[in-house]
PDB file of C-alpha atoms in Angstrom:
ATOM      1  CA  MET A1076      -2.097  -8.526  33.784  1.00  0.00           C
ATOM      2  CA  LYS A1077      -0.147  -7.721  30.680  1.00  0.00           C
ATOM      3  CA  ARG A1078      -0.817 -10.029  27.817  1.00  0.00           C
ATOM      4  CA  ILE A1079       1.640 -10.748  24.825  1.00  0.00           C
ATOM      5  CA  PHE A1080      -0.033 -11.662  21.573  1.00  0.00           C
ATOM      6  CA  VAL A1081       2.245 -13.625  19.143  1.00  0.00           C
ATOM      7  CA  LEU A1082       0.584 -13.890  15.734  1.00  0.00           C
ATOM      8  CA  THR A1083       1.585 -17.158  14.191  1.00  0.00           C
ATOM      9  CA  ALA A1084      -1.287 -17.753  11.892  1.00  0.00           C
ATOM     10  CA  ILE A1085      -0.864 -14.708   9.900  1.00  0.00           C
ATOM     11  CA  VAL A1086       2.250 -12.500   9.392  1.00  0.00           C
ATOM     12  CA  VAL A1087       2.323  -9.121   7.455  1.00  0.00           C
ATOM     13  CA  MET A1088       4.235  -9.262   4.252  1.00  0.00           C
ATOM     14  CA  ALA A1089       7.252  -7.249   5.850  1.00  0.00           C
ATOM     15  CA  GLY A1090       6.632  -9.087   9.133  1.00  0.00           C
ATOM     16  CA  LEU A1091       4.368  -8.020  11.775  1.00  0.00           C
ATOM     17  CA  SER A1092       4.504  -8.562  15.366  1.00  0.00           C
ATOM     18  CA  PHE A1093       1.664  -7.457  17.665  1.00  0.00           C
ATOM     19  CA  GLN A1094       1.512  -6.913  21.453  1.00  0.00           C
ATOM     20  CA  SER A1095      -0.862  -5.302  23.837  1.00  0.00           C
ATOM     21  CA  CYS A1096       0.106  -2.876  26.633  1.00  0.00           C
ATOM     22  CA  SER A1097      -3.026  -3.943  28.481  1.00  0.00           C
ATOM     23  CA  LYS A1098      -4.549  -3.464  31.716  1.00  0.00           C
ATOM     24  CA  ASP A1099      -6.630  -6.357  31.660  1.00  0.00           C
ATOM     25  CA  GLU A1100      -6.228  -9.671  29.860  1.00  0.00           C
ATOM     26  CA  THR A1101      -9.959 -10.100  29.062  1.00  0.00           C
ATOM     27  CA  GLU A1102     -10.306  -6.799  27.617  1.00  0.00           C
ATOM     28  CA  ALA A1103      -7.305  -7.404  25.351  1.00  0.00           C
ATOM     29  CA  ALA A1104      -8.736 -10.595  23.924  1.00  0.00           C
ATOM     30  CA  VAL A1105     -11.708  -8.774  22.195  1.00  0.00           C
ATOM     31  CA  VAL A1106      -9.556  -7.352  19.531  1.00  0.00           C
ATOM     32  CA  ASP A1107      -9.897  -9.028  16.119  1.00  0.00           C
ATOM     33  CA  GLN A1108      -6.264  -9.460  15.593  1.00  0.00           C
ATOM     34  CA  GLU A1109      -6.611 -11.526  12.333  1.00  0.00           C
ATOM     35  CA  LEU A1110      -8.537  -8.721  10.570  1.00  0.00           C
ATOM     36  CA  LEU A1111      -6.184  -6.107  11.770  1.00  0.00           C
ATOM     37  CA  VAL A1112      -3.341  -7.854  10.350  1.00  0.00           C
ATOM     38  CA  ALA A1113      -4.966  -8.557   6.972  1.00  0.00           C
ATOM     39  CA  ASN A1114      -5.773  -4.793   6.596  1.00  0.00           C
ATOM     40  CA  ALA A1115      -2.032  -4.107   7.318  1.00  0.00           C
ATOM     41  CA  GLN A1116      -1.036  -6.771   4.522  1.00  0.00           C
ATOM     42  CA  ILE A1117      -3.324  -5.020   2.110  1.00  0.00           C
ATOM     43  CA  ASP A1118      -1.777  -1.507   2.804  1.00  0.00           C
ATOM     44  CA  VAL A1119       1.670  -2.829   2.505  1.00  0.00           C
ATOM     45  CA  SER A1120       1.085  -4.371  -0.827  1.00  0.00           C
ATOM     46  CA  ASN A1121      -0.855  -1.263  -2.296  1.00  0.00           C
ATOM     47  CA  GLU A1122       2.064   1.034  -1.316  1.00  0.00           C
ATOM     48  CA  MET A1123       4.680  -1.164  -2.829  1.00  0.00           C
ATOM     49  CA  ASP A1124       2.722  -1.213  -5.931  1.00  0.00           C
ATOM     50  CA  PHE A1125       2.569   2.393  -6.066  1.00  0.00           C
ATOM     51  CA  ASP A1126       6.300   2.676  -5.771  1.00  0.00           C
ATOM     52  CA  LEU A1127       6.543   0.164  -8.469  1.00  0.00           C
ATOM     53  CA  GLY A1128       4.504   2.180 -10.768  1.00  0.00           C
ATOM     54  CA  LEU A1129       6.546   5.258 -10.115  1.00  0.00           C
ATOM     55  CA  ASP A1130       9.548   3.278 -10.901  1.00  0.00           C
ATOM     56  CA  VAL A1131       8.275   1.829 -14.151  1.00  0.00           C
ATOM     57  CA  ALA A1132       6.983   5.284 -15.189  1.00  0.00           C
ATOM     58  CA  SER A1133      10.425   6.988 -14.528  1.00  0.00           C
ATOM     59  CA  GLU A1134      12.550   4.273 -16.380  1.00  0.00           C
ATOM     60  CA  GLN A1135      10.334   3.971 -19.289  1.00  0.00           C
ATOM     61  CA  ASP A1136       9.496   7.757 -19.935  1.00  0.00           C
ATOM     62  CA  THR A1137       5.923   7.531 -19.084  1.00  0.00           C
ATOM     63  CA  TYR A1138       6.034   9.823 -15.829  1.00  0.00           C
ATOM     64  CA  SER A1139       6.071  13.081 -17.695  1.00  0.00           C
ATOM     65  CA  SER A1140       7.270  14.553 -20.968  1.00  0.00           C
ATOM     66  CA  ARG A1141      10.390  15.720 -19.280  1.00  0.00           C
ATOM     67  CA  ASN A1142      12.464  12.743 -20.223  1.00  0.00           C
ATOM     68  CA  GLY A1143      15.311  11.758 -17.750  1.00  0.00           C
ATOM     69  CA  VAL A1144      13.387  11.419 -14.599  1.00  0.00           C
ATOM     70  CA  SER A1145      15.481   9.239 -12.544  1.00  0.00           C
ATOM     71  CA  SER A1146      14.647   6.756 -10.076  1.00  0.00           C
ATOM     72  CA  ALA A1147      16.217   4.936  -7.137  1.00  0.00           C
ATOM     73  CA  ARG A1148      14.495   1.809  -8.278  1.00  0.00           C
ATOM     74  CA  THR A1149      12.879   0.499  -4.960  1.00  0.00           C
ATOM     75  CA  PHE A1150      12.055  -2.849  -6.593  1.00  0.00           C
ATOM     76  CA  PRO A1151      14.494  -5.621  -7.031  1.00  0.00           C
ATOM     77  CA  SER A1152      16.996  -6.037  -9.763  1.00  0.00           C
ATOM     78  CA  CYS A1153      15.797  -9.789 -10.091  1.00  0.00           C
ATOM     79  CA  ALA A1154      12.445  -8.279 -11.489  1.00  0.00           C
ATOM     80  CA  THR A1155      12.234  -7.751 -15.290  1.00  0.00           C
ATOM     81  CA  ILE A1156      10.343  -5.156 -17.194  1.00  0.00           C
ATOM     82  CA  SER A1157       8.913  -5.700 -20.670  1.00  0.00           C
ATOM     83  CA  ILE A1158       6.532  -4.044 -23.009  1.00  0.00           C
ATOM     84  CA  GLU A1159       3.483  -6.330 -23.152  1.00  0.00           C
ATOM     85  CA  ASN A1160       1.236  -3.992 -25.477  1.00  0.00           C
ATOM     86  CA  GLY A1161       2.197  -0.879 -27.114  1.00  0.00           C
ATOM     87  CA  THR A1162       4.958   1.119 -28.493  1.00  0.00           C
ATOM     88  CA  LEU A1163       7.487   3.001 -26.257  1.00  0.00           C
ATOM     89  CA  GLY A1164       6.677   6.729 -26.559  1.00  0.00           C
ATOM     90  CA  GLN A1165       3.091   6.154 -27.380  1.00  0.00           C
ATOM     91  CA  PHE A1166       0.012   5.768 -25.341  1.00  0.00           C
ATOM     92  CA  PRO A1167      -1.713   3.492 -24.162  1.00  0.00           C
ATOM     93  CA  ILE A1168       1.257   1.253 -23.189  1.00  0.00           C
ATOM     94  CA  THR A1169       1.221  -1.817 -20.949  1.00  0.00           C
ATOM     95  CA  PHE A1170       4.326  -3.025 -19.223  1.00  0.00           C
ATOM     96  CA  ALA A1171       4.758  -6.441 -17.332  1.00  0.00           C
ATOM     97  CA  VAL A1172       6.881  -6.637 -14.265  1.00  0.00           C
ATOM     98  CA  ASP A1173       7.913 -10.250 -13.711  1.00  0.00           C
ATOM     99  CA  PHE A1174       9.225 -11.298 -10.374  1.00  0.00           C
ATOM    100  CA  GLY A1175       9.596 -14.897 -11.590  1.00  0.00           C
ATOM    101  CA  THR A1176       9.240 -17.605  -9.200  1.00  0.00           C
ATOM    102  CA  GLY A1177      10.740 -15.844  -6.390  1.00  0.00           C
ATOM    103  CA  CYS A1178      12.530 -12.393  -5.964  1.00  0.00           C
ATOM    104  CA  LEU A1179      13.954 -11.360  -2.675  1.00  0.00           C
ATOM    105  CA  HIS A1180      14.557  -7.677  -1.793  1.00  0.00           C
ATOM    106  CA  ASN A1181      14.518  -6.232   1.610  1.00  0.00           C
ATOM    107  CA  GLY A1182      13.461  -9.421   3.309  1.00  0.00           C
ATOM    108  CA  ILE A1183      10.425  -9.519   0.881  1.00  0.00           C
ATOM    109  CA  VAL A1184       9.896 -12.352  -1.615  1.00  0.00           C
ATOM    110  CA  ARG A1185       7.778 -11.429  -4.591  1.00  0.00           C
ATOM    111  CA  SER A1186       6.538 -13.542  -7.383  1.00  0.00           C
ATOM    112  CA  GLY A1187       4.337 -13.453 -10.371  1.00  0.00           C
ATOM    113  CA  ILE A1188       3.525 -10.674 -12.679  1.00  0.00           C
ATOM    114  CA  ILE A1189       2.280  -7.120 -12.096  1.00  0.00           C
ATOM    115  CA  ARG A1190       0.944  -5.299 -15.312  1.00  0.00           C
ATOM    116  CA  ILE A1191       0.989  -1.581 -15.532  1.00  0.00           C
ATOM    117  CA  THR A1192      -0.933   0.387 -17.966  1.00  0.00           C
ATOM    118  CA  PHE A1193      -0.522   4.071 -18.846  1.00  0.00           C
ATOM    119  CA  ASP A1194      -3.077   5.855 -21.104  1.00  0.00           C
ATOM    120  CA  ASP A1195      -0.828   9.186 -20.851  1.00  0.00           C
ATOM    121  CA  TYR A1196       1.981  10.689 -19.064  1.00  0.00           C
ATOM    122  CA  LEU A1197       1.412   9.687 -15.159  1.00  0.00           C
ATOM    123  CA  ILE A1198       1.718  13.683 -14.332  1.00  0.00           C
ATOM    124  CA  ASN A1199      -0.832  14.873 -16.655  1.00  0.00           C
ATOM    125  CA  PHE A1200      -4.240  15.764 -15.818  1.00  0.00           C
ATOM    126  CA  GLY A1201      -6.847  13.118 -16.334  1.00  0.00           C
ATOM    127  CA  SER A1202      -4.406  10.337 -17.104  1.00  0.00           C
ATOM    128  CA  HIS A1203      -4.760   6.829 -15.749  1.00  0.00           C
ATOM    129  CA  MET A1204      -2.251   4.309 -14.293  1.00  0.00           C
ATOM    130  CA  THR A1205      -3.727   0.924 -13.982  1.00  0.00           C
ATOM    131  CA  ILE A1206      -2.197  -1.841 -11.894  1.00  0.00           C
ATOM    132  CA  THR A1207      -3.235  -5.438 -12.172  1.00  0.00           C
ATOM    133  CA  ARG A1208      -1.847  -8.568 -10.373  1.00  0.00           C
ATOM    134  CA  SER A1209      -1.383 -11.879 -12.197  1.00  0.00           C
ATOM    135  CA  ASN A1210      -0.666 -15.118  -9.977  1.00  0.00           C
ATOM    136  CA  TYR A1211       1.069 -12.537  -7.743  1.00  0.00           C
ATOM    137  CA  TYR A1212       2.498 -13.411  -4.222  1.00  0.00           C
ATOM    138  CA  VAL A1213       4.252 -11.406  -1.602  1.00  0.00           C
ATOM    139  CA  ASN A1214       5.948 -13.579   1.061  1.00  0.00           C
ATOM    140  CA  GLY A1215       3.607 -16.463   0.134  1.00  0.00           C
ATOM    141  CA  ARG A1216       0.354 -14.467   0.320  1.00  0.00           C
ATOM    142  CA  LYS A1217      -1.526 -14.090  -2.835  1.00  0.00           C
ATOM    143  CA  ILE A1218      -2.700 -10.619  -3.764  1.00  0.00           C
ATOM    144  CA  GLU A1219      -5.266  -9.921  -6.538  1.00  0.00           C
ATOM    145  CA  GLY A1220      -7.176  -7.000  -7.799  1.00  0.00           C
ATOM    146  CA  THR A1221      -6.902  -4.017  -9.812  1.00  0.00           C
ATOM    147  CA  VAL A1222      -5.756  -0.513  -8.599  1.00  0.00           C
ATOM    148  CA  VAL A1223      -6.548   2.666 -10.867  1.00  0.00           C
ATOM    149  CA  TYR A1224      -4.688   5.846 -10.272  1.00  0.00           C
ATOM    150  CA  GLN A1225      -6.493   8.788 -12.039  1.00  0.00           C
ATOM    151  CA  ASN A1226      -4.694  12.081 -12.054  1.00  0.00           C
ATOM    152  CA  GLN A1227      -6.706  15.009 -10.555  1.00  0.00           C
ATOM    153  CA  THR A1228      -4.178  17.714 -10.557  1.00  0.00           C
ATOM    154  CA  THR A1229      -5.419  21.367 -10.604  1.00  0.00           C
ATOM    155  CA  ASN A1230      -2.415  22.835  -9.139  1.00  0.00           C
ATOM    156  CA  ALA A1231       0.920  21.715 -10.929  1.00  0.00           C
ATOM    157  CA  GLU A1232       2.886  22.087  -7.806  1.00  0.00           C
ATOM    158  CA  VAL A1233       0.752  19.705  -5.932  1.00  0.00           C
ATOM    159  CA  PRO A1234       0.114  16.601  -8.282  1.00  0.00           C
ATOM    160  CA  LYS A1235      -3.083  14.654  -7.045  1.00  0.00           C
ATOM    161  CA  TRP A1236      -4.484  11.254  -7.762  1.00  0.00           C
ATOM    162  CA  SER A1237      -7.515   9.347  -6.807  1.00  0.00           C
ATOM    163  CA  ARG A1238      -6.722   5.686  -6.032  1.00  0.00           C
ATOM    164  CA  THR A1239      -9.628   3.077  -6.621  1.00  0.00           C
ATOM    165  CA  VAL A1240      -9.118  -0.462  -5.745  1.00  0.00           C
ATOM    166  CA  THR A1241     -11.697  -2.994  -7.093  1.00  0.00           C
ATOM    167  CA  ASP A1242     -11.902  -6.833  -6.893  1.00  0.00           C
ATOM    168  CA  GLY A1243      -9.195  -6.992  -4.214  1.00  0.00           C
ATOM    169  CA  LYS A1244      -8.443 -10.350  -2.786  1.00  0.00           C
ATOM    170  CA  LEU A1245      -5.779 -11.457  -0.132  1.00  0.00           C
ATOM    171  CA  THR A1246      -5.363 -15.233   0.494  1.00  0.00           C
ATOM    172  CA  THR A1247      -3.216 -15.932   3.589  1.00  0.00           C
ATOM    173  CA  LEU A1248      -0.744 -18.837   4.195  1.00  0.00           C
ATOM    174  CA  THR A1249      -3.352 -20.836   6.121  1.00  0.00           C
ATOM    175  CA  GLY A1250      -5.849 -20.192   3.290  1.00  0.00           C
ATOM    176  CA  SER A1251      -8.033 -17.625   4.829  1.00  0.00           C
ATOM    177  CA  VAL A1252      -9.546 -15.235   2.188  1.00  0.00           C
ATOM    178  CA  PHE A1253     -10.191 -11.449   2.633  1.00  0.00           C
ATOM    179  CA  THR A1254     -11.712  -9.199  -0.164  1.00  0.00           C
ATOM    180  CA  PHE A1255     -11.149  -5.507  -0.138  1.00  0.00           C
ATOM    181  CA  SER A1256     -11.939  -2.270  -2.089  1.00  0.00           C
ATOM    182  CA  GLY A1257     -12.117   1.406  -1.685  1.00  0.00           C
ATOM    183  CA  THR A1258     -10.928   4.928  -2.822  1.00  0.00           C
ATOM    184  CA  ARG A1259      -8.368   7.140  -1.541  1.00  0.00           C
ATOM    185  CA  THR A1260      -6.994  10.593  -2.459  1.00  0.00           C
ATOM    186  CA  VAL A1261      -3.195  11.005  -2.798  1.00  0.00           C
ATOM    187  CA  GLN A1262      -1.156  14.069  -3.420  1.00  0.00           C
ATOM    188  CA  GLN A1263       2.580  14.730  -3.792  1.00  0.00           C
ATOM    189  CA  ILE A1264       3.868  17.486  -1.264  1.00  0.00           C
ATOM    190  CA  GLU A1265       7.570  17.172  -1.744  1.00  0.00           C
ATOM    191  CA  GLY A1266      10.109  16.685  -4.741  1.00  0.00           C
ATOM    192  CA  VAL A1267       7.846  18.074  -7.318  1.00  0.00           C
ATOM    193  CA  GLY A1268      10.417  20.374  -8.707  1.00  0.00           C
ATOM    194  CA  THR A1269      13.262  17.823  -9.221  1.00  0.00           C
ATOM    195  CA  LEU A1270      13.845  15.067 -11.725  1.00  0.00           C
ATOM    196  CA  THR A1271      14.573  12.412  -9.199  1.00  0.00           C
ATOM    197  CA  LEU A1272      11.914  10.356  -7.277  1.00  0.00           C
ATOM    198  CA  GLY A1273      14.119   9.793  -4.134  1.00  0.00           C
ATOM    199  CA  ASP A1274      13.015  13.109  -2.609  1.00  0.00           C
ATOM    200  CA  ASN A1275       9.186  12.693  -3.323  1.00  0.00           C
ATOM    201  CA  VAL A1276       6.847  12.532  -0.369  1.00  0.00           C
ATOM    202  CA  TYR A1277       3.158  11.567  -0.863  1.00  0.00           C
ATOM    203  CA  GLU A1278       0.283  12.420   1.425  1.00  0.00           C
ATOM    204  CA  VAL A1279      -2.840  10.213   1.470  1.00  0.00           C
ATOM    205  CA  LEU A1280      -5.447  12.994   2.234  1.00  0.00           C
ATOM    206  CA  SER A1281      -8.839  11.056   2.590  1.00  0.00           C
ATOM    207  CA  GLY A1282     -10.761   7.890   1.630  1.00  0.00           C
ATOM    208  CA  THR A1283     -12.297   4.722   2.930  1.00  0.00           C
ATOM    209  CA  HIS A1284     -11.436   1.107   2.449  1.00  0.00           C
ATOM    210  CA  THR A1285     -13.331  -1.926   3.401  1.00  0.00           C
ATOM    211  CA  VAL A1286     -12.038  -5.522   4.286  1.00  0.00           C
ATOM    212  CA  ASN A1287     -14.383  -8.441   4.314  1.00  0.00           C
ATOM    213  CA  ARG A1288     -14.292 -12.045   5.317  1.00  0.00           C
ATOM    214  CA  PRO A1289     -16.330 -14.614   3.445  1.00  0.00           C
ATOM    215  CA  ASN A1290     -18.416 -15.182   6.552  1.00  0.00           C
ATOM    216  CA  GLY A1291     -19.536 -11.404   6.375  1.00  0.00           C
ATOM    217  CA  THR A1292     -17.322  -9.947   8.951  1.00  0.00           C
ATOM    218  CA  SER A1293     -16.090  -6.577   7.767  1.00  0.00           C
ATOM    219  CA  LEU A1294     -13.871  -3.770   8.672  1.00  0.00           C
ATOM    220  CA  THR A1295     -14.281  -0.070   7.494  1.00  0.00           C
ATOM    221  CA  VAL A1296     -10.910   1.752   7.386  1.00  0.00           C
ATOM    222  CA  THR A1297     -11.038   5.678   7.071  1.00  0.00           C
ATOM    223  CA  VAL A1298      -8.372   8.149   6.892  1.00  0.00           C
ATOM    224  CA  VAL A1299      -8.721  10.754   9.867  1.00  0.00           C
ATOM    225  CA  THR A1300      -5.232  12.436   9.772  1.00  0.00           C
ATOM    226  CA  PRO A1301      -3.354  12.446   6.348  1.00  0.00           C
ATOM    227  CA  LEU A1302      -1.013   9.500   5.846  1.00  0.00           C
ATOM    228  CA  ILE A1303       2.592  10.406   4.972  1.00  0.00           C
ATOM    229  CA  LYS A1304       4.291   8.094   2.331  1.00  0.00           C
ATOM    230  CA  LYS A1305       7.800   8.839   1.513  1.00  0.00           C
ATOM    231  CA  TYR A1306       9.138   7.297  -1.806  1.00  0.00           C
ATOM    232  CA  ALA A1307      12.387   6.422  -0.183  1.00  0.00           C
ATOM    233  CA  CYS A1308      10.649   4.630   2.738  1.00  0.00           C
ATOM    234  CA  THR A1309       8.827   1.211   2.444  1.00  0.00           C
ATOM    235  CA  TYR A1310       6.425   2.238   5.200  1.00  0.00           C
ATOM    236  CA  ILE A1311       3.718   4.779   5.927  1.00  0.00           C
ATOM    237  CA  SER A1312       5.512   7.034   8.430  1.00  0.00           C
ATOM    238  CA  GLN A1313       2.660   9.378   9.800  1.00  0.00           C
ATOM    239  CA  GLY A1314      -1.022   9.605  10.067  1.00  0.00           C
ATOM    240  CA  GLN A1315      -3.972   7.976  11.423  1.00  0.00           C
ATOM    241  CA  LEU A1316      -6.674   5.466  10.389  1.00  0.00           C
ATOM    242  CA  ASN A1317      -9.973   4.945  12.095  1.00  0.00           C
ATOM    243  CA  LEU A1318     -10.741   1.128  12.034  1.00  0.00           C
ATOM    244  CA  GLN A1319     -14.380  -0.011  12.619  1.00  0.00           C
ATOM    245  CA  GLY A1320     -15.352  -3.487  12.665  1.00  0.00           C
ATOM    246  CA  ALA A1321     -17.376  -6.058  14.960  1.00  0.00           C
ATOM    247  CA  LEU A1322     -14.185  -6.354  17.299  1.00  0.00           C
ATOM    248  CA  LEU A1323     -12.183  -3.507  16.106  1.00  0.00           C
ATOM    249  CA  ASP A1324     -12.964   0.157  17.364  1.00  0.00           C
ATOM    250  CA  GLY A1325      -9.943   2.407  17.390  1.00  0.00           C
ATOM    251  CA  ILE A1326      -7.117   4.214  15.749  1.00  0.00           C
ATOM    252  CA  LEU A1327      -4.052   2.972  13.966  1.00  0.00           C
ATOM    253  CA  ASP A1328      -1.326   5.589  14.362  1.00  0.00           C
ATOM    254  CA  TYR A1329       1.878   5.483  12.203  1.00  0.00           C
ATOM    255  CA  GLY A1330       4.003   7.753  14.250  1.00  0.00           C
ATOM    256  CA  ASP A1331       6.041  10.941  14.076  1.00  0.00           C
ATOM    257  CA  ASN A1332       7.097  10.709  10.487  1.00  0.00           C
ATOM    258  CA  THR A1333      10.196   8.689  11.407  1.00  0.00           C
ATOM    259  CA  CYS A1334      10.930   6.168   8.535  1.00  0.00           C
ATOM    260  CA  ASP A1335      10.478   3.009  10.634  1.00  0.00           C
ATOM    261  CA  ASN A1336       8.169   0.029  10.874  1.00  0.00           C
ATOM    262  CA  LEU A1337       6.491   0.842  14.067  1.00  0.00           C
ATOM    263  CA  ALA A1338       2.718   1.743  14.497  1.00  0.00           C
ATOM    264  CA  THR A1339       0.242   1.534  17.468  1.00  0.00           C
ATOM    265  CA  TYR A1340      -3.379   0.567  17.468  1.00  0.00           C
ATOM    266  CA  THR A1341      -5.429   2.150  20.349  1.00  0.00           C
ATOM    267  CA  HIS A1342      -8.704   0.531  21.062  1.00  0.00           C
ATOM    268  CA  SER A1343     -11.817   2.345  22.225  1.00  0.00           C
ATOM    269  CA  ASN A1344     -11.414   1.040  25.714  1.00  0.00           C
ATOM    270  CA  GLY A1345      -7.909   2.684  25.897  1.00  0.00           C
ATOM    271  CA  ILE A1346      -5.740  -0.532  25.488  1.00  0.00           C
ATOM    272  CA  VAL A1347      -2.760   0.385  23.229  1.00  0.00           C
ATOM    273  CA  TYR A1348      -1.162  -2.290  20.958  1.00  0.00           C
ATOM    274  CA  ASN A1349       2.283  -1.916  19.547  1.00  0.00           C
ATOM    275  CA  VAL A1350       2.381  -3.124  15.934  1.00  0.00           C
ATOM    276  CA  SER A1351       5.905  -3.730  14.243  1.00  0.00           C
ATOM    277  CA  LEU A1352       5.529  -4.028  10.456  1.00  0.00           C
TER     278      LEU A1352
END
């Protein structure tokens, strides 16, 4: 029997629907849908914040010493950027991106403030871009925590960063709380030689995240096939994550590099779930 799951308790920021292509209704029911969706929410928020950091860096001349790097500006015009600490053209400098009480863009409503601190040009070896959230919400879900990108480039043609998430917390519409942390390695594989961001493509090479419930239930998420994230696309378009938890044991696959909101989760028992972000 085929069973359709409709997740009404939790919906991913960009909207997530979830259904199984199952052989057996009982087998399908063992998957921890809530934890799977929470992990997707966290990944969506982290990727949006990375694009935001790139936008701010390019607009405020903190991306590189080559002034004039242009941006397609993926974040909405209803958000405002201001210098909170420091002086433009000097480091360190902190920018505040204020989404107000509700800023709508591409079907996603954000509110609150994200602070982004640069201690050098983002493209320089050893530099740090630090992202923090203050009373920050995405479609009503509160996102907390700090994300630090440290430049680890050894080949100028392939910029590379480590991304470390600490003190992460997701609070859902129903009040469920998930904490998260972890490190991933990200490198740029296209668009390095141009002054625009629109043609940039990033590859998440490796790394592991953990997502935890207050009751101790946890999920370990490991990159098994590099993830492809295009600056011009909201979603990860290719690559695979291994998900291991009490009721999750399988692969989340983002597809064939098409810019869409589709993914699949294949449980260890062979059941495939279609995930629409």
